[in-house]
Amino acid sequence: MRPHLSLPIALVFALAACSSGSSSQADASASPEPFVSCETRQLQIEGADVEVDANVDATLGAVIVTDAPNDGSRERALAEVRKEYGSPKPDTRTTTRPWHLGLIRKTDMCGRPIVTDSPPPSP
């Protein structure tokens, strides 16, 4: 291998090893790290899979239990999240962003799509 090529390749591997996406796995027993703006964390608490989303101002915005073995586990996981992070305070501000085929999509300030219930079909 040529010497001038080995440094960029090593840097690419080093950056790939150090980079992390917007989500992280955490252990509920450790003290939680402060949120970063628009961060999403995936946690395992009381046997339940929980996703917590941060607002633009790095406050807790939403807590979603994606999977739980039973309702008791779901409630204990939600209580643990409230104990560690506080109550969620959703940011109600929205914006629109370009989507595909010239359409626009309504999103929160972090760019996450806003899901609205479809209106019931008319009779």
PDB file of C-alpha atoms in Angstrom:
ATOM      1  CA  MET A   1       0.000   0.000   0.000  1.00  0.00           C
ATOM      2  CA  ARG A   2       1.253   3.462  -0.773  1.00  0.00           C
ATOM      3  CA  PRO A   3       2.051   5.656   2.248  1.00  0.00           C
ATOM      4  CA  HIS A   4      -0.037   8.612   1.058  1.00  0.00           C
ATOM      5  CA  LEU A   5      -3.159   6.403   0.862  1.00  0.00           C
ATOM      6  CA  SER A   6      -2.832   4.732   4.256  1.00  0.00           C
ATOM      7  CA  LEU A   7      -3.514   7.886   6.296  1.00  0.00           C
ATOM      8  CA  PRO A   8      -6.901   8.716   4.686  1.00  0.00           C
ATOM      9  CA  ILE A   9      -7.996   5.092   4.973  1.00  0.00           C
ATOM     10  CA  ALA A  10      -7.004   5.002   8.652  1.00  0.00           C
ATOM     11  CA  LEU A  11      -8.933   8.238   9.240  1.00  0.00           C
ATOM     12  CA  VAL A  12     -12.039   6.818   7.587  1.00  0.00           C
ATOM     13  CA  PHE A  13     -11.919   3.742   9.813  1.00  0.00           C
ATOM     14  CA  ALA A  14     -11.287   5.837  12.923  1.00  0.00           C
ATOM     15  CA  LEU A  15     -14.204   8.141  12.143  1.00  0.00           C
ATOM     16  CA  ALA A  16     -16.498   5.198  11.426  1.00  0.00           C
ATOM     17  CA  ALA A  17     -15.581   3.604  14.750  1.00  0.00           C
ATOM     18  CA  CYS A  18     -16.152   6.830  16.702  1.00  0.00           C
ATOM     19  CA  SER A  19     -19.291   8.018  14.966  1.00  0.00           C
ATOM     20  CA  SER A  20     -22.683   7.292  16.383  1.00  0.00           C
ATOM     21  CA  GLY A  21     -26.162   7.998  15.081  1.00  0.00           C
ATOM     22  CA  SER A  22     -28.870   9.938  16.827  1.00  0.00           C
ATOM     23  CA  SER A  23     -29.847   7.017  19.005  1.00  0.00           C
ATOM     24  CA  SER A  24     -28.007   5.243  21.751  1.00  0.00           C
ATOM     25  CA  GLN A  25     -28.522   2.214  23.952  1.00  0.00           C
ATOM     26  CA  ALA A  26     -28.476   3.043  27.633  1.00  0.00           C
ATOM     27  CA  ASP A  27     -28.795   1.177  30.898  1.00  0.00           C
ATOM     28  CA  ALA A  28     -31.521   2.513  33.172  1.00  0.00           C
ATOM     29  CA  SER A  29     -29.360   2.004  36.273  1.00  0.00           C
ATOM     30  CA  ALA A  30     -26.743   4.542  35.135  1.00  0.00           C
ATOM     31  CA  SER A  31     -27.401   8.236  35.575  1.00  0.00           C
ATOM     32  CA  PRO A  32     -28.698   9.590  32.281  1.00  0.00           C
ATOM     33  CA  GLU A  33     -26.552  11.832  30.136  1.00  0.00           C
ATOM     34  CA  PRO A  34     -28.054  15.230  29.317  1.00  0.00           C
ATOM     35  CA  PHE A  35     -30.009  15.287  26.082  1.00  0.00           C
ATOM     36  CA  VAL A  36     -28.631  16.754  22.892  1.00  0.00           C
ATOM     37  CA  SER A  37     -30.929  18.768  20.650  1.00  0.00           C
ATOM     38  CA  CYS A  38     -33.282  16.467  18.667  1.00  0.00           C
ATOM     39  CA  GLU A  39     -31.729  13.293  20.106  1.00  0.00           C
ATOM     40  CA  THR A  40     -33.535   9.958  20.152  1.00  0.00           C
ATOM     41  CA  ARG A  41     -32.546   7.336  22.731  1.00  0.00           C
ATOM     42  CA  GLN A  42     -33.644   3.727  22.845  1.00  0.00           C
ATOM     43  CA  LEU A  43     -33.722   2.248  26.329  1.00  0.00           C
ATOM     44  CA  GLN A  44     -34.541  -1.112  27.892  1.00  0.00           C
ATOM     45  CA  ILE A  45     -36.368  -0.538  31.202  1.00  0.00           C
ATOM     46  CA  GLU A  46     -38.281  -3.119  33.241  1.00  0.00           C
ATOM     47  CA  GLY A  47     -38.280  -5.481  30.244  1.00  0.00           C
ATOM     48  CA  ALA A  48     -39.862  -2.827  28.022  1.00  0.00           C
ATOM     49  CA  ASP A  49     -38.337  -1.172  24.969  1.00  0.00           C
ATOM     50  CA  VAL A  50     -38.680   2.587  25.364  1.00  0.00           C
ATOM     51  CA  GLU A  51     -37.828   5.422  22.978  1.00  0.00           C
ATOM     52  CA  VAL A  52     -37.298   8.931  24.334  1.00  0.00           C
ATOM     53  CA  ASP A  53     -37.115  11.931  22.015  1.00  0.00           C
ATOM     54  CA  ALA A  54     -35.582  15.304  22.839  1.00  0.00           C
ATOM     55  CA  ASN A  55     -36.879  18.662  21.638  1.00  0.00           C
ATOM     56  CA  VAL A  56     -34.800  21.275  19.831  1.00  0.00           C
ATOM     57  CA  ASP A  57     -33.944  22.831  23.210  1.00  0.00           C
ATOM     58  CA  ALA A  58     -32.657  19.443  24.501  1.00  0.00           C
ATOM     59  CA  THR A  59     -35.590  18.836  26.869  1.00  0.00           C
ATOM     60  CA  LEU A  60     -37.587  15.618  27.023  1.00  0.00           C
ATOM     61  CA  GLY A  61     -40.269  15.850  24.351  1.00  0.00           C
ATOM     62  CA  ALA A  62     -41.806  12.389  24.033  1.00  0.00           C
ATOM     63  CA  VAL A  63     -41.707   8.935  25.586  1.00  0.00           C
ATOM     64  CA  ILE A  64     -42.874   5.977  23.504  1.00  0.00           C
ATOM     65  CA  VAL A  65     -43.027   2.410  24.787  1.00  0.00           C
ATOM     66  CA  THR A  66     -42.438   0.389  21.627  1.00  0.00           C
ATOM     67  CA  ASP A  67     -42.685  -3.054  23.222  1.00  0.00           C
ATOM     68  CA  ALA A  68     -43.591  -4.291  26.682  1.00  0.00           C
ATOM     69  CA  PRO A  69     -44.396  -7.799  27.957  1.00  0.00           C
ATOM     70  CA  ASN A  70     -47.436  -6.535  29.891  1.00  0.00           C
ATOM     71  CA  ASP A  71     -49.212  -3.393  31.095  1.00  0.00           C
ATOM     72  CA  GLY A  72     -47.460  -3.467  34.483  1.00  0.00           C
ATOM     73  CA  SER A  73     -44.060  -3.441  32.819  1.00  0.00           C
ATOM     74  CA  ARG A  74     -45.176  -0.581  30.570  1.00  0.00           C
ATOM     75  CA  GLU A  75     -46.317   1.503  33.556  1.00  0.00           C
ATOM     76  CA  ARG A  76     -43.128   0.805  35.546  1.00  0.00           C
ATOM     77  CA  ALA A  77     -40.993   1.793  32.538  1.00  0.00           C
ATOM     78  CA  LEU A  78     -42.915   5.057  32.098  1.00  0.00           C
ATOM     79  CA  ALA A  79     -42.573   5.801  35.822  1.00  0.00           C
ATOM     80  CA  GLU A  80     -38.807   5.152  35.658  1.00  0.00           C
ATOM     81  CA  VAL A  81     -38.425   7.492  32.664  1.00  0.00           C
ATOM     82  CA  ARG A  82     -40.349  10.237  34.507  1.00  0.00           C
ATOM     83  CA  LYS A  83     -38.139   9.705  37.580  1.00  0.00           C
ATOM     84  CA  GLU A  84     -34.889   9.912  35.587  1.00  0.00           C
ATOM     85  CA  TYR A  85     -35.758  12.566  32.977  1.00  0.00           C
ATOM     86  CA  GLY A  86     -38.866  14.347  34.291  1.00  0.00           C
ATOM     87  CA  SER A  87     -42.205  14.701  32.555  1.00  0.00           C
ATOM     88  CA  PRO A  88     -42.214  15.082  28.778  1.00  0.00           C
ATOM     89  CA  LYS A  89     -42.914  18.557  27.458  1.00  0.00           C
ATOM     90  CA  PRO A  90     -43.817  18.213  23.777  1.00  0.00           C
ATOM     91  CA  ASP A  91     -42.852  21.124  21.543  1.00  0.00           C
ATOM     92  CA  THR A  92     -46.012  21.994  19.621  1.00  0.00           C
ATOM     93  CA  ARG A  93     -44.263  24.172  17.049  1.00  0.00           C
ATOM     94  CA  THR A  94     -44.288  22.727  13.541  1.00  0.00           C
ATOM     95  CA  THR A  95     -42.767  23.513  10.186  1.00  0.00           C
ATOM     96  CA  THR A  96     -43.081  22.201   6.667  1.00  0.00           C
ATOM     97  CA  ARG A  97     -40.310  20.571   4.695  1.00  0.00           C
ATOM     98  CA  PRO A  98     -40.048  19.468   1.079  1.00  0.00           C
ATOM     99  CA  TRP A  99     -40.910  15.838   0.574  1.00  0.00           C
ATOM    100  CA  HIS A 100     -40.985  13.801  -2.609  1.00  0.00           C
ATOM    101  CA  LEU A 101     -42.725  14.636  -5.903  1.00  0.00           C
ATOM    102  CA  GLY A 102     -43.012  18.290  -4.948  1.00  0.00           C
ATOM    103  CA  LEU A 103     -45.172  17.581  -1.899  1.00  0.00           C
ATOM    104  CA  ILE A 104     -44.486  19.052   1.522  1.00  0.00           C
ATOM    105  CA  ARG A 105     -44.532  17.282   4.862  1.00  0.00           C
ATOM    106  CA  LYS A 106     -45.468  18.783   8.211  1.00  0.00           C
ATOM    107  CA  THR A 107     -42.695  18.110  10.759  1.00  0.00           C
ATOM    108  CA  ASP A 108     -41.717  19.083  14.266  1.00  0.00           C
ATOM    109  CA  MET A 109     -38.823  21.501  14.700  1.00  0.00           C
ATOM    110  CA  CYS A 110     -36.378  18.550  14.659  1.00  0.00           C
ATOM    111  CA  GLY A 111     -37.615  17.359  11.272  1.00  0.00           C
ATOM    112  CA  ARG A 112     -39.535  14.330  12.561  1.00  0.00           C
ATOM    113  CA  PRO A 113     -42.767  13.836  10.579  1.00  0.00           C
ATOM    114  CA  ILE A 114     -45.993  14.757  12.360  1.00  0.00           C
ATOM    115  CA  VAL A 115     -48.373  11.817  12.216  1.00  0.00           C
ATOM    116  CA  THR A 116     -51.995  12.820  12.264  1.00  0.00           C
ATOM    117  CA  ASP A 117     -54.990  10.569  12.329  1.00  0.00           C
ATOM    118  CA  SER A 118     -56.777  10.422   9.026  1.00  0.00           C
ATOM    119  CA  PRO A 119     -60.284  11.795   9.063  1.00  0.00           C
ATOM    120  CA  PRO A 120     -63.013   9.168   9.074  1.00  0.00           C
ATOM    121  CA  PRO A 121     -64.466   8.400   5.658  1.00  0.00           C
ATOM    122  CA  SER A 122     -67.556  10.388   4.835  1.00  0.00           C
ATOM    123  CA  PRO A 123     -70.793   8.394   4.638  1.00  0.00           C
TER     124      PRO A 123
END
